[in-house]
Amino acid sequence: FQKPLGRLDKYAMVARSLLDTLREVCDDERECIAVLERISRLADDSEPTVRAELMEQVPHIALFCQENRPAIPYAFSKYLLPIVVRYLADQNNQVRKTSQAALLALLEQELIERVDVETKVCPVLVELTAPDSNDDVKTEAVAIMCKMAPMVGKDITERLILPRFCEMCCDCRMFHVRKVCAANFGDICSVVGQQATEEMLLPRFFQLCSDNVWGVRKACAECFMAVSCATCQEIRRTKLSALFINLISDPSRWVRQAAFQSLGPFISTFANPSSSGQYFKEENKSSEDTSVEDKNSIEKIRGADAPEDIEARPTGGDSSVHLEETLAEGAETLRQPPGELSAPAESSSPLRLSPEPPPDAAGSEEEREPCACGLASQPEAGTGAQDSAPLDQELYNSFHFWRTPLPEIDLDVELQQGSGSDEPGPQGLDVEPEVPAPGSASITMATRKELEEMIENLEPHIDDPDVKAQVDVLAAALRASSLDAGDEAGEAPLRAPQDELPSCRLDHDAAGPLISEETMDSALHYIHNDSDSGTSSGFSPDEERRAKVQDVVPQALLDQYLSMTDPSRAQTVDTEIAKHCAYSLPGVALTLGRQNWHCLRETYETLASDMQWKVRRTLAFSIHELAVILGDQLTAADLVPIFNGFLKDLDEVRIGVLKHLHDFLKLLHIDKRREYLYQLQEFLVTDNSRNWRFRAELAEQLILLLELYSPRDVYDYLRPIALNLCADKVSSVRWISYKLVSEMVRKLHRAAPPTFGADLIQELVESFGRCPRWSGRQAFVFVCQTVIEDDCLPMDQFAVQLMPHLLTLANDRVPNVRVLLAKTLRQTLLEKEHFLTSASCHQEAVEQTIMALQMDRDSDVKYFASTHPASTRISEDALSTASSTY
């Protein structure tokens, strides 16, 4: 019984000593070959533990052979790789697992030649996945093929791995194989690229998503984003979206849970690069393919506070619109009817608005749906462009192109019918300058007065983008009503009866668009409700649903995402579904763009008030990123109130906003930013006084905040917090605080006038340099040391303002203070050029102090004052540890 155990120990030790043996004989090629041959014999051992131990050593031996290739050429390919490949089919599970790990490690370190991968590795893996192969071996081989695909590249994957992978996706006998294929589907798609994914893999993916085993469908849901990234925008929208909706409504709760977790990432794949700045890397994609996809992508208007692309839809044929320049920041948001926007692709000039339809669309003009916003009609086919061209001011009329989320204004039914019938051109009409639409009526004087009063009430809040949109539409409506009243008074005798008009076509030269009473009442009702409700929109349920409609992503996906905050979802899907929603919200917001923020606003507010602190914590950690996406105006209107709420939340939530305090505050207007100066002191108070990392993070953020505030603000508000942190009980907090104070010295010294800097230095001397506690005096030395090392103060001014107080500590009664003083003078101060070259009274004072410290009664003080700096320099961590000991 002892003999097999002894043999096992003996050969296991042999396997561990193989690398050391090779190193000893590496200079002799014959001896190296002899060692490798013994490895081959050892690989045939019947004991699984010996084979597994040998396989653990193979990657190290292979690396050694690669480094010493001239001495032992082809050693790995001839002796070691065959062992690794053979062990992939070993009967023992431990040996197989070890060989799989070794193979992946060798591929990752690029120790296997490409030709060996094609001729020795891939054929064996394909053979192991044959229908008659062992079930466990087949499953493991498929997993290895998927994991090695990113390492071997696209060419080998497409030729040798992809065909068998597609077969394994349809393995009807073993669901384990299909589950492995589904779990690694995204990796394969990302390797083979868009064309192979759409032609060969997508049909298999659709089959896996409808598999009768819920584990396979769950794996598909988890990799959905990676698959989507490897397809074109059209397939994402038309095919993958419907497939994902099926997974979200799957009978299995586990599948629904995985699908909802992947919903946000999947939506982010719809991001339009021209509107969000987010691109997906697609290999072998020609510039022609890119231009075609750009034509099909949805381009939306961002808003008045940042440049954005403009939505353009063709009216037929080749009427595509290319955006050559983005609108300048601060430009007015435009909304145009289909077919009105036209710009040649070859031109690099800004967008032009053209009333002429494309040639092939002239005959189908009657079929086009009239736009709700643009009441100026297209000219008849054959009508001269000069006769029908509108004025530029009418094209850019604020009423034609108002901003969302104002309600659409629809034409009357009679006008829609009239626009589809044959009618004379504007030249054939006796009416000048316009014929009113049937059913439209003048706005009464009372209504105009009401409009004027509402504009006056809203003007004080014009900075709010939503209020500005309301003012714009009210002003346009007021102008239109005034013009309509004048036209009706002067042209009443010229107008034909309603039933005698064959059509009601509006001339491009019309002074202004018309508004029906019904439409105006609707607009007034919306604005009244919005003004009265404060933060509430005042929409009816149908209007609220319409307000959340957009066309960047399929609406069904967005609706499902917005439903993740529904309490019933936590019961039927996942108790942490709200956290997943909060985690992916910045990506969804980036995809939709700030012009569609109204779709997410309510959801974000719901998440911000969620009962689970983990949900609020997730939002707190990402609110600065969302602020970048939304811009300063929307941030001030919608994010600042939530940010203020997070500041008063639990420490677990507050740490999220604290870690990115500088990133958020720098996006705010300077006046709004100053309001937070009064709240910074509150960060010193935590739920748990032992939470020192909170205070350390505060000190880090204060260093960054110095650039955002004026010297007076720094001195009045940040200085007391910094000095408080310098006296913290934890050394890590104090170390960061010393850096904070030294940076304050730098900023205040450079300010004009520099009185703030002198006052800060005086307070440092009074509070720390003359502190009755020795730890305070030690902190003063640390601050001086940091000021010297970071050059926060010119040496001539340091010598006048700080050094005299520093040298007085040579007589301190506590050795720890004198030890630190000796290190600072010897290792930091005397290294500066000012004290090395200039012979002054300050240099003489330093040398006398060092001589006095060299005669100190404490041996440590003598040592650090006498020894050369290079041999005694110690790290900050060591100093920090020593400081915290006392």
PDB file of C-alpha atoms in Angstrom, residues 17-116:
ATOM      1  CA  SER A  17      11.323  19.883 -10.828  1.00  0.00           C
ATOM      2  CA  LEU A  18      11.259  19.682 -14.632  1.00  0.00           C
ATOM      3  CA  LEU A  19      11.608  23.441 -15.144  1.00  0.00           C
ATOM      4  CA  ASP A  20      14.569  23.672 -12.754  1.00  0.00           C
ATOM      5  CA  THR A  21      16.223  20.788 -14.584  1.00  0.00           C
ATOM      6  CA  LEU A  22      15.751  22.480 -17.955  1.00  0.00           C
ATOM      7  CA  ARG A  23      17.313  25.689 -16.638  1.00  0.00           C
ATOM      8  CA  GLU A  24      20.390  23.789 -15.510  1.00  0.00           C
ATOM      9  CA  VAL A  25      20.962  22.061 -18.869  1.00  0.00           C
ATOM     10  CA  CYS A  26      19.752  24.813 -21.205  1.00  0.00           C
ATOM     11  CA  ASP A  27      23.234  25.343 -22.625  1.00  0.00           C
ATOM     12  CA  ASP A  28      23.400  21.779 -23.936  1.00  0.00           C
ATOM     13  CA  GLU A  29      20.861  21.068 -26.673  1.00  0.00           C
ATOM     14  CA  ARG A  30      21.199  17.295 -26.367  1.00  0.00           C
ATOM     15  CA  GLU A  31      20.469  17.323 -22.655  1.00  0.00           C
ATOM     16  CA  CYS A  32      17.470  19.610 -23.205  1.00  0.00           C
ATOM     17  CA  ILE A  33      16.077  17.181 -25.766  1.00  0.00           C
ATOM     18  CA  ALA A  34      16.637  14.345 -23.300  1.00  0.00           C
ATOM     19  CA  VAL A  35      14.631  16.177 -20.629  1.00  0.00           C
ATOM     20  CA  LEU A  36      11.787  16.836 -23.095  1.00  0.00           C
ATOM     21  CA  GLU A  37      11.694  13.161 -24.075  1.00  0.00           C
ATOM     22  CA  ARG A  38      11.354  12.203 -20.425  1.00  0.00           C
ATOM     23  CA  ILE A  39       8.469  14.640 -20.198  1.00  0.00           C
ATOM     24  CA  SER A  40       6.774  12.756 -23.037  1.00  0.00           C
ATOM     25  CA  ARG A  41       7.213   9.459 -21.177  1.00  0.00           C
ATOM     26  CA  LEU A  42       5.960  11.016 -17.963  1.00  0.00           C
ATOM     27  CA  ALA A  43       2.841  12.138 -19.812  1.00  0.00           C
ATOM     28  CA  ASP A  44       1.887   8.479 -20.291  1.00  0.00           C
ATOM     29  CA  ASP A  45       1.740   7.853 -16.554  1.00  0.00           C
ATOM     30  CA  SER A  46      -1.393   6.045 -15.428  1.00  0.00           C
ATOM     31  CA  GLU A  47      -1.852   8.197 -12.331  1.00  0.00           C
ATOM     32  CA  PRO A  48      -4.195  11.174 -13.067  1.00  0.00           C
ATOM     33  CA  THR A  49      -2.596  13.326 -10.378  1.00  0.00           C
ATOM     34  CA  VAL A  50       0.785  13.005 -12.050  1.00  0.00           C
ATOM     35  CA  ARG A  51      -0.659  13.972 -15.443  1.00  0.00           C
ATOM     36  CA  ALA A  52      -2.487  16.929 -13.926  1.00  0.00           C
ATOM     37  CA  GLU A  53       0.663  18.083 -12.120  1.00  0.00           C
ATOM     38  CA  LEU A  54       2.636  17.794 -15.333  1.00  0.00           C
ATOM     39  CA  MET A  55       0.052  19.839 -17.221  1.00  0.00           C
ATOM     40  CA  GLU A  56       0.279  22.636 -14.640  1.00  0.00           C
ATOM     41  CA  GLN A  57       3.996  22.931 -15.410  1.00  0.00           C
ATOM     42  CA  VAL A  58       3.619  22.942 -19.206  1.00  0.00           C
ATOM     43  CA  PRO A  59       2.909  26.714 -19.609  1.00  0.00           C
ATOM     44  CA  HIS A  60       6.020  27.567 -17.569  1.00  0.00           C
ATOM     45  CA  ILE A  61       8.135  25.100 -19.537  1.00  0.00           C
ATOM     46  CA  ALA A  62       6.748  26.426 -22.805  1.00  0.00           C
ATOM     47  CA  LEU A  63       7.656  29.987 -21.851  1.00  0.00           C
ATOM     48  CA  PHE A  64      11.194  28.844 -21.006  1.00  0.00           C
ATOM     49  CA  CYS A  65      11.472  27.071 -24.370  1.00  0.00           C
ATOM     50  CA  GLN A  66      10.299  30.212 -26.158  1.00  0.00           C
ATOM     51  CA  GLU A  67      12.917  32.347 -24.391  1.00  0.00           C
ATOM     52  CA  ASN A  68      15.660  29.839 -25.223  1.00  0.00           C
ATOM     53  CA  ARG A  69      14.484  28.953 -28.687  1.00  0.00           C
ATOM     54  CA  PRO A  70      17.923  29.057 -30.371  1.00  0.00           C
ATOM     55  CA  ALA A  71      19.143  26.314 -28.018  1.00  0.00           C
ATOM     56  CA  ILE A  72      16.055  24.087 -28.332  1.00  0.00           C
ATOM     57  CA  PRO A  73      14.180  24.921 -31.538  1.00  0.00           C
ATOM     58  CA  TYR A  74      10.702  23.499 -32.087  1.00  0.00           C
ATOM     59  CA  ALA A  75      10.760  22.023 -28.588  1.00  0.00           C
ATOM     60  CA  PHE A  76       7.277  23.165 -27.703  1.00  0.00           C
ATOM     61  CA  SER A  77       5.640  22.232 -31.006  1.00  0.00           C
ATOM     62  CA  LYS A  78       7.212  18.790 -31.091  1.00  0.00           C
ATOM     63  CA  TYR A  79       7.144  17.669 -27.461  1.00  0.00           C
ATOM     64  CA  LEU A  80       4.733  19.746 -25.359  1.00  0.00           C
ATOM     65  CA  LEU A  81       1.802  20.760 -27.599  1.00  0.00           C
ATOM     66  CA  PRO A  82       0.858  17.173 -28.472  1.00  0.00           C
ATOM     67  CA  ILE A  83       0.564  16.412 -24.757  1.00  0.00           C
ATOM     68  CA  VAL A  84      -1.725  19.393 -24.174  1.00  0.00           C
ATOM     69  CA  VAL A  85      -3.964  18.465 -27.113  1.00  0.00           C
ATOM     70  CA  ARG A  86      -4.105  14.802 -26.098  1.00  0.00           C
ATOM     71  CA  TYR A  87      -5.112  15.610 -22.561  1.00  0.00           C
ATOM     72  CA  LEU A  88      -8.171  17.539 -23.838  1.00  0.00           C
ATOM     73  CA  ALA A  89      -9.838  14.150 -24.299  1.00  0.00           C
ATOM     74  CA  ASP A  90      -8.454  12.524 -21.139  1.00  0.00           C
ATOM     75  CA  GLN A  91     -10.854  10.351 -19.183  1.00  0.00           C
ATOM     76  CA  ASN A  92     -10.062  12.148 -15.938  1.00  0.00           C
ATOM     77  CA  ASN A  93     -11.958  15.389 -15.387  1.00  0.00           C
ATOM     78  CA  GLN A  94      -9.128  17.054 -13.450  1.00  0.00           C
ATOM     79  CA  VAL A  95      -6.631  16.359 -16.234  1.00  0.00           C
ATOM     80  CA  ARG A  96      -9.010  17.734 -18.873  1.00  0.00           C
ATOM     81  CA  LYS A  97      -9.666  20.921 -16.885  1.00  0.00           C
ATOM     82  CA  THR A  98      -5.941  21.463 -16.350  1.00  0.00           C
ATOM     83  CA  SER A  99      -5.148  20.947 -20.035  1.00  0.00           C
ATOM     84  CA  GLN A 100      -7.906  23.379 -21.055  1.00  0.00           C
ATOM     85  CA  ALA A 101      -6.509  26.029 -18.725  1.00  0.00           C
ATOM     86  CA  ALA A 102      -3.008  25.375 -20.056  1.00  0.00           C
ATOM     87  CA  LEU A 103      -4.166  25.677 -23.682  1.00  0.00           C
ATOM     88  CA  LEU A 104      -5.866  29.021 -23.055  1.00  0.00           C
ATOM     89  CA  ALA A 105      -2.815  30.304 -21.178  1.00  0.00           C
ATOM     90  CA  LEU A 106      -0.554  29.307 -24.069  1.00  0.00           C
ATOM     91  CA  LEU A 107      -2.821  31.001 -26.597  1.00  0.00           C
ATOM     92  CA  GLU A 108      -3.070  34.135 -24.493  1.00  0.00           C
ATOM     93  CA  GLN A 109       0.715  34.394 -24.255  1.00  0.00           C
ATOM     94  CA  GLU A 110       1.000  33.692 -28.011  1.00  0.00           C
ATOM     95  CA  LEU A 111       3.261  30.713 -27.440  1.00  0.00           C
ATOM     96  CA  ILE A 112       1.517  28.552 -30.056  1.00  0.00           C
ATOM     97  CA  GLU A 113       2.397  29.177 -33.673  1.00  0.00           C
ATOM     98  CA  ARG A 114      -0.441  30.000 -36.019  1.00  0.00           C
ATOM     99  CA  VAL A 115       0.232  26.975 -38.163  1.00  0.00           C
ATOM    100  CA  ASP A 116       0.063  24.736 -35.086  1.00  0.00           C
TER     101      ASP A 116
END
